[in-house]
Coordinates of C-alpha atoms in Angstrom, one line a residue:
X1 CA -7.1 -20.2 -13.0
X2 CA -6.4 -16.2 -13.1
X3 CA -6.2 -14.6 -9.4
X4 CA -7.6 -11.5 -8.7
X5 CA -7.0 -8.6 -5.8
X6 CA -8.1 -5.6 -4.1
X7 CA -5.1 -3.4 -3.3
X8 CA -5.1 -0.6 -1.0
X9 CA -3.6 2.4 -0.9
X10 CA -3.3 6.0 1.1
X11 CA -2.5 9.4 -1.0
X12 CA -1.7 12.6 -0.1
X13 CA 0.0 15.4 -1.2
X14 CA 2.3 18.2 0.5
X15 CA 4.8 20.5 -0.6
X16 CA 8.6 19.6 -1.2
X17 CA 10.3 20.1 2.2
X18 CA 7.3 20.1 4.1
X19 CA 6.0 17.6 6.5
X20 CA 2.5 19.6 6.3
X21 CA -0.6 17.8 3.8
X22 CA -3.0 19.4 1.9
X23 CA -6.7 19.0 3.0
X24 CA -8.3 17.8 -0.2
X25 CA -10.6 20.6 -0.7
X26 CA -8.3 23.2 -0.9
X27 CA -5.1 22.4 -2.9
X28 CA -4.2 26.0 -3.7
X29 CA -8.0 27.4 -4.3
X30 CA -8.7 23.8 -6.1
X31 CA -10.3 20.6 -4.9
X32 CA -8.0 17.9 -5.6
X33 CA -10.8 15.5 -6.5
X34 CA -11.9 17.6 -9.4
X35 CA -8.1 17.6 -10.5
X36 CA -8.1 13.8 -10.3
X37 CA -11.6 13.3 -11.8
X38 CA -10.5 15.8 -15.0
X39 CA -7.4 13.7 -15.4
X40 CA -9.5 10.6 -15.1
X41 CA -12.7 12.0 -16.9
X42 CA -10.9 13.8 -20.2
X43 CA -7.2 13.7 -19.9
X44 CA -6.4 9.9 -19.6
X45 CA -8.5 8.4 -22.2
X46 CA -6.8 10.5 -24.9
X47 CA -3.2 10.0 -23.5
X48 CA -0.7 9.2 -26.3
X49 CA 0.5 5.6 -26.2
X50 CA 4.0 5.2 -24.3
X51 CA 6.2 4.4 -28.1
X52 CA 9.5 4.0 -25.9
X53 CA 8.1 1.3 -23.2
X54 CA 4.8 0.2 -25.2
X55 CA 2.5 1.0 -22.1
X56 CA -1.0 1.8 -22.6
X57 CA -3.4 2.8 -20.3
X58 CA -7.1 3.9 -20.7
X59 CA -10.4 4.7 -19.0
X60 CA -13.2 2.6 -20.3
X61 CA -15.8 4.1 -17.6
X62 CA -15.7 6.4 -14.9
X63 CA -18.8 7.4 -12.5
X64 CA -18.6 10.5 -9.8
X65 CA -20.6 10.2 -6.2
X66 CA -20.0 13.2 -4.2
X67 CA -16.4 12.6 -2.7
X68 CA -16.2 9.2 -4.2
X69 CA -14.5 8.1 -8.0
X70 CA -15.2 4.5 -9.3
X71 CA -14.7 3.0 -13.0
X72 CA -12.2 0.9 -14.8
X73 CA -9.1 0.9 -16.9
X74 CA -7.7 -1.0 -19.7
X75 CA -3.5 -1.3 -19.7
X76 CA -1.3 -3.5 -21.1
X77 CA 1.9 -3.4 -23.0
X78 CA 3.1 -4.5 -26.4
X79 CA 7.0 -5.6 -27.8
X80 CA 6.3 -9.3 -28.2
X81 CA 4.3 -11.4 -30.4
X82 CA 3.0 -15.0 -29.3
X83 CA 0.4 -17.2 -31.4
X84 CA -3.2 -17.5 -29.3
X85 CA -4.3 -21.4 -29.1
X86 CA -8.1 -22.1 -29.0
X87 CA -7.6 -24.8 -26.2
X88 CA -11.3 -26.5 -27.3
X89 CA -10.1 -27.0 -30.7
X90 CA -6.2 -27.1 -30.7
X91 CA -6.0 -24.8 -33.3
X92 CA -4.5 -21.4 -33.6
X93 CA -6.8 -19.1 -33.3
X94 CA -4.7 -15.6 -33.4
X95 CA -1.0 -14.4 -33.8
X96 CA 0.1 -11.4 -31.7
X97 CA 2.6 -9.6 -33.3
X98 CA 5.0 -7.1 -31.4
X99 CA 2.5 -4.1 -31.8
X100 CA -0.1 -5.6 -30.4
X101 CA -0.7 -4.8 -26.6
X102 CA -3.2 -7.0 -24.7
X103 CA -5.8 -5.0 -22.6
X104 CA -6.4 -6.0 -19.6
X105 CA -9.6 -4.2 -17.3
X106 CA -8.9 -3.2 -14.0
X107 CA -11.0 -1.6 -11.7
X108 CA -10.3 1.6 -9.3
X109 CA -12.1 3.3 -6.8
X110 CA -11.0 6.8 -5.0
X111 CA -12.4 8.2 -1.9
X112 CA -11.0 11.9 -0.8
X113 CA -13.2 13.1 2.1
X114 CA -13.4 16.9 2.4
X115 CA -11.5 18.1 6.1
X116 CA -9.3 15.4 6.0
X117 CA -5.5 15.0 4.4
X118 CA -5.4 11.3 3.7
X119 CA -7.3 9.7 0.5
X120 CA -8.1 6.0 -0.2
X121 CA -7.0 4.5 -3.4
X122 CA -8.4 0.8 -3.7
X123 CA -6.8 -0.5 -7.4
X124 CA -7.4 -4.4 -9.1
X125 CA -4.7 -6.8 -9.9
X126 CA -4.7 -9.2 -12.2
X127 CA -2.2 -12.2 -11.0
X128 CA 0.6 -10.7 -10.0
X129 CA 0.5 -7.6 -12.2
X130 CA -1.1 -4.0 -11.4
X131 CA -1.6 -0.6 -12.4
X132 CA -0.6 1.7 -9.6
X133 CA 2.9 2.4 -11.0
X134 CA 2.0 2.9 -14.7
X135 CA -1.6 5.5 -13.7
X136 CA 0.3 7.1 -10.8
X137 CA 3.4 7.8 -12.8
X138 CA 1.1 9.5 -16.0
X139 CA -1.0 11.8 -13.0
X140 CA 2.1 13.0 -11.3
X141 CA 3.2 14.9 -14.6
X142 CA 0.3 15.9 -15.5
X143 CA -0.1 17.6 -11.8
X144 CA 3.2 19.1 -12.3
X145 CA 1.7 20.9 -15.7
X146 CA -1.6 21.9 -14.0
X147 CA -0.5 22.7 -10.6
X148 CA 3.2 22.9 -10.0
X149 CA 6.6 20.4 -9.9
X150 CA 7.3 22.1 -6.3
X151 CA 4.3 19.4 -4.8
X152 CA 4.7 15.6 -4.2
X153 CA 1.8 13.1 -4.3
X154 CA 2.3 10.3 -1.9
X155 CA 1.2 6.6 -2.9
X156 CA 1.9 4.1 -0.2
X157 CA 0.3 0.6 0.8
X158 CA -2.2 0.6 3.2
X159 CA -2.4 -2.1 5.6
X160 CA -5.2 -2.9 7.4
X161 CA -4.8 -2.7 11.3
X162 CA -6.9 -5.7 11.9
X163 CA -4.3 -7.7 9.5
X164 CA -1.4 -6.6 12.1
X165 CA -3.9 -7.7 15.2
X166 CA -4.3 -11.0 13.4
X167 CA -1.1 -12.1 12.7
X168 CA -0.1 -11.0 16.8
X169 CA -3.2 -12.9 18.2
X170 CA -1.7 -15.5 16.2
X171 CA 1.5 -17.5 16.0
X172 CA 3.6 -14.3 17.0
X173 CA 7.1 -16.1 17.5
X174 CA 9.8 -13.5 17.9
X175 CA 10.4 -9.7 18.5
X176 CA 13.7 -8.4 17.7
X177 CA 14.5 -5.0 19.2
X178 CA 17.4 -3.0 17.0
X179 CA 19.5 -0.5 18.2
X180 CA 22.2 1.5 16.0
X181 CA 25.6 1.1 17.5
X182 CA 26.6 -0.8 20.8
X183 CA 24.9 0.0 24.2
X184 CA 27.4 1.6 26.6
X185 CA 26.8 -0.9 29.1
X186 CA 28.6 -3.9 28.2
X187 CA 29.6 -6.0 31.0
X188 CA 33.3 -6.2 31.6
X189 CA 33.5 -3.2 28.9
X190 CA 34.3 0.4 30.4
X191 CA 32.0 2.9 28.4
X192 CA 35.1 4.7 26.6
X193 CA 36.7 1.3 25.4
X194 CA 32.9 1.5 23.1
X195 CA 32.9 2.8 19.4
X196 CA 31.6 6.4 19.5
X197 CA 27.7 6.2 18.3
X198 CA 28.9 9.1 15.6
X199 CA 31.2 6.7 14.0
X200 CA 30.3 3.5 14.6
X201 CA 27.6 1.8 11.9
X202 CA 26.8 -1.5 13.3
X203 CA 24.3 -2.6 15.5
X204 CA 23.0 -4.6 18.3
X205 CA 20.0 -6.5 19.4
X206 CA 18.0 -7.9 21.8
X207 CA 15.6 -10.8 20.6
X208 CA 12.4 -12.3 22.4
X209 CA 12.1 -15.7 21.1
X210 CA 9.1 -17.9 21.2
X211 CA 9.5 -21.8 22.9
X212 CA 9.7 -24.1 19.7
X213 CA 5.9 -24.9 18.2
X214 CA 5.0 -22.2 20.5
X215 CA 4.0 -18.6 20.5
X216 CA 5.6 -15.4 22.7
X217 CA 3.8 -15.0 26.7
X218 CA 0.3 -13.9 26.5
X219 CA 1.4 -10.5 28.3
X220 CA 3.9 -9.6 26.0
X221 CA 1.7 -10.2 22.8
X222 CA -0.9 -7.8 25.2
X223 CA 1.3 -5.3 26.1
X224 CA 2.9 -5.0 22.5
X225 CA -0.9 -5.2 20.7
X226 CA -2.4 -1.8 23.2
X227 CA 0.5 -0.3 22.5
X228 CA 0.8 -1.1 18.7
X229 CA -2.8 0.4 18.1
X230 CA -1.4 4.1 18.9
X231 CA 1.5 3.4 16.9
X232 CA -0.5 2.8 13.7
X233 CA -3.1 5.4 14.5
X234 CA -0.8 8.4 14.9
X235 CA 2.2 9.2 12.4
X236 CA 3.6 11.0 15.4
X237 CA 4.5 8.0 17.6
X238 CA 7.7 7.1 17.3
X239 CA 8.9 2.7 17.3
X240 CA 10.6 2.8 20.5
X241 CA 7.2 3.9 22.2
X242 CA 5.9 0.7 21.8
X243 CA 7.5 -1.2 25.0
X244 CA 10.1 0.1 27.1
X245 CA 13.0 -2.3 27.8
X246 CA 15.0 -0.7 30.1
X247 CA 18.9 -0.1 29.3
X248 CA 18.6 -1.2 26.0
X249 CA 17.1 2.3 23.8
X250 CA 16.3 0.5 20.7
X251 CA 15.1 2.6 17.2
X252 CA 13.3 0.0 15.2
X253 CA 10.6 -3.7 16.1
X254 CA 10.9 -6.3 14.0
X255 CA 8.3 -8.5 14.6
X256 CA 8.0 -12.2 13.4
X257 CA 4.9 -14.6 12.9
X258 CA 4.3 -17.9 11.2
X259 CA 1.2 -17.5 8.6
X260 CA 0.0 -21.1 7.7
X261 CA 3.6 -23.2 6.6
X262 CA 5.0 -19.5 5.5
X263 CA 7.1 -17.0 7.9
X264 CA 6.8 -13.5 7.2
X265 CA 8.4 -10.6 9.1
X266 CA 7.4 -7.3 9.8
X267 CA 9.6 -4.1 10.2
X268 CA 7.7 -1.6 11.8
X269 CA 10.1 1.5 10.6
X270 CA 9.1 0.5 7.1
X271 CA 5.6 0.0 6.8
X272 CA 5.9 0.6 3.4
X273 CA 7.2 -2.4 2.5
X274 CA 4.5 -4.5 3.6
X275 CA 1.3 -5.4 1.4
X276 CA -1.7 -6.4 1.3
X277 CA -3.7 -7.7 -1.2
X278 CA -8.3 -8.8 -0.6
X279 CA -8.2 -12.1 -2.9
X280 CA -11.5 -11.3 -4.9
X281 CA -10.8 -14.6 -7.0
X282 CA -14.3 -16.2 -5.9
X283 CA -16.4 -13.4 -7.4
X284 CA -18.8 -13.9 -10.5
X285 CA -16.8 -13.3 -13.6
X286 CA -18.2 -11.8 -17.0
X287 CA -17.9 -14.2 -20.0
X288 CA -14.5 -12.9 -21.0
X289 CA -13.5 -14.3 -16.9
X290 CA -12.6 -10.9 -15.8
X291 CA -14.7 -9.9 -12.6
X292 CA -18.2 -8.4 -13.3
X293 CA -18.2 -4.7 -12.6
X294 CA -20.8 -4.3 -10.4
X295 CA -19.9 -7.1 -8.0
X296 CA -16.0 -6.0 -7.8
X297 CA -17.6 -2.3 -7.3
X298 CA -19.5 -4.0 -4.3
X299 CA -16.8 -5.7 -2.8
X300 CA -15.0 -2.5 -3.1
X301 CA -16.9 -0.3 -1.8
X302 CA -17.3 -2.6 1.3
X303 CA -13.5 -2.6 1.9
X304 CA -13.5 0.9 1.3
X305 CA -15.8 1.0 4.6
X306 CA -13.8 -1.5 6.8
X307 CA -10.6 1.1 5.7
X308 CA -12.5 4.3 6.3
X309 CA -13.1 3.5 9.6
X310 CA -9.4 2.8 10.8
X311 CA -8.3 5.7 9.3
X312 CA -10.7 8.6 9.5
X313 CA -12.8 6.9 12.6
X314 CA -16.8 7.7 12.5
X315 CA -16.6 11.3 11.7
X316 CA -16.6 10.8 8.1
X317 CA -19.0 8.9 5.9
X318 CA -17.0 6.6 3.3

């Protein structure tokens, strides 16, 4: 049975060597959205097959609300042939050969509020397979031809903050506090018999362990959660805000948690790293068992509000 996804994403764009982002509605006297609905609208349907990696990408429909882009690809790749079995009749009922390329529909919604510096790309798997690399990749050089190479367009996961709240109100086992180098304060050690910080790349920890079959002290998960929420809200808090463990000045969290039979650990100075994916697999499917358009667009659009809200707050309407 095929799987499907919802995958999240935030995008903005800046200037090379600047930690400053564009507001969407003014990207050097254009609005961004009507770069990216151009691109999606007129550019990407007529862009030339990929001869040297046998990529194809397409848009099969595309519809424009206000600050909002919705519609659908078709991508897949050619370079090997396989013989199609009709699995009714046991027969062959189609041989691929190594030009043909298999398209696959995926659906895509964009939201890039006016005011605001961060945009909401929401984009369908298929299994384990995507598009985000392969339609990301095409749009950055065509903004480098229509607006200049000297900007960089940011793509990076976008995790919800009530999937971190769930897996600490959970079975949240272990936090390990990292520190670069040795701390100065080493019983039995005198502080200049230490490795200089400057040339010295190991590290050190200190680790909060969970009893076994159980979970970390209710205050600790407490203190950790308050504090967590201003971390993810604010790309200006720094890791070692989060608790303060005296005489130990760590620079990174890692925090683990059991999910189910599964483990799964999360480094909070590389939030880009973890994913998420909404399993959409129970949906109503169109007779070729891809999801129907208008129910994924529903089921979109309702993640899109859940998102909206964590990132921009009630000031803008998603």
């Amino acid at each position: 049975m095929s799987k499907f996804s919802l995958a999240p994403y935030t995008l903005r764009l800046k200037r090379k060597n600047s930690s400053n982002y564009f507001f969407f509605e003014d990207v050097l006297g254009l609005d961004f959205i009507d770069v990216l609905y151009e691109y999606l609208s007129n550019v990407l349907p007529s862009l030339p097959i990929n001869n040297q990696t046998g990529e194809v990408i397409k848009v099969t429909s595309i519809k424009k609300e206000n600050r909002t882009i919705c519609g659908q690809f078709e991508s897949g790749q050619n370079g090997y042939g396989s013989r199609l079995l009709n699995t009714v009749t046991d027969t062959v009922s189609y041989e691929r050969n190594t030009l043909d390329a298999e398209l696959i529909p995926y659906y895509f919604l964009v939201r890039l509020p006016s005011k605001v510096d961060k945009g909401i790309v929401i984009l369908q798997r298929f299994n384990n397979i995507g598009v985000k690399t392969l339609f990301f990749d095409n749009f950055t050089q065509y903004l480098k031809a229509k607006i200049s190479d000297e900007y960089i367009l940011e793509i990076n996961p976008l995790v919800p903050k009530g999937l971190i709240k769930e897996y600490i109100n959970g079975r949240f086992i272990k936090l390990r506090f990292i520190k670069q180098g040795y701390p100065k304060d080493i019983i039995d050690i005198p502080p200049d018999a230490m490795p200089d910080d400057n040339e010295f790349d190991g590290e050190s920890e200190l680790i909060l362990s969970a009893p076994k079959n159980g979970i970390l002290p209710y205050h600790i998960r407490s203190i950790f959660s308050k504090n967590l929420d201003k971390f993810l809200s604010s790309d200006d808090v720094s890791v070692g805000s989060i608790i303060e463990v005296k005489n130990f000045d760590y620079d990174n969290i890692k925090m683990q948690v059991r999910v189910g039979n599964s483990y799964k650990t999360i480094n909070l100075s590389d939030m880009g790293k973890l994913r998420y994916y909404e399993d959409i697999s129970g949906i109503d499917l169109n007779t070729n068992g891809h999801p129907k358009f208008d129910i994924i667009d529903s089921v979109a659009k309702s993640l899109l509000k859940d998102l909206a809200m964590s990132i921009w707050g009630d000031n803008v309407d998603a």
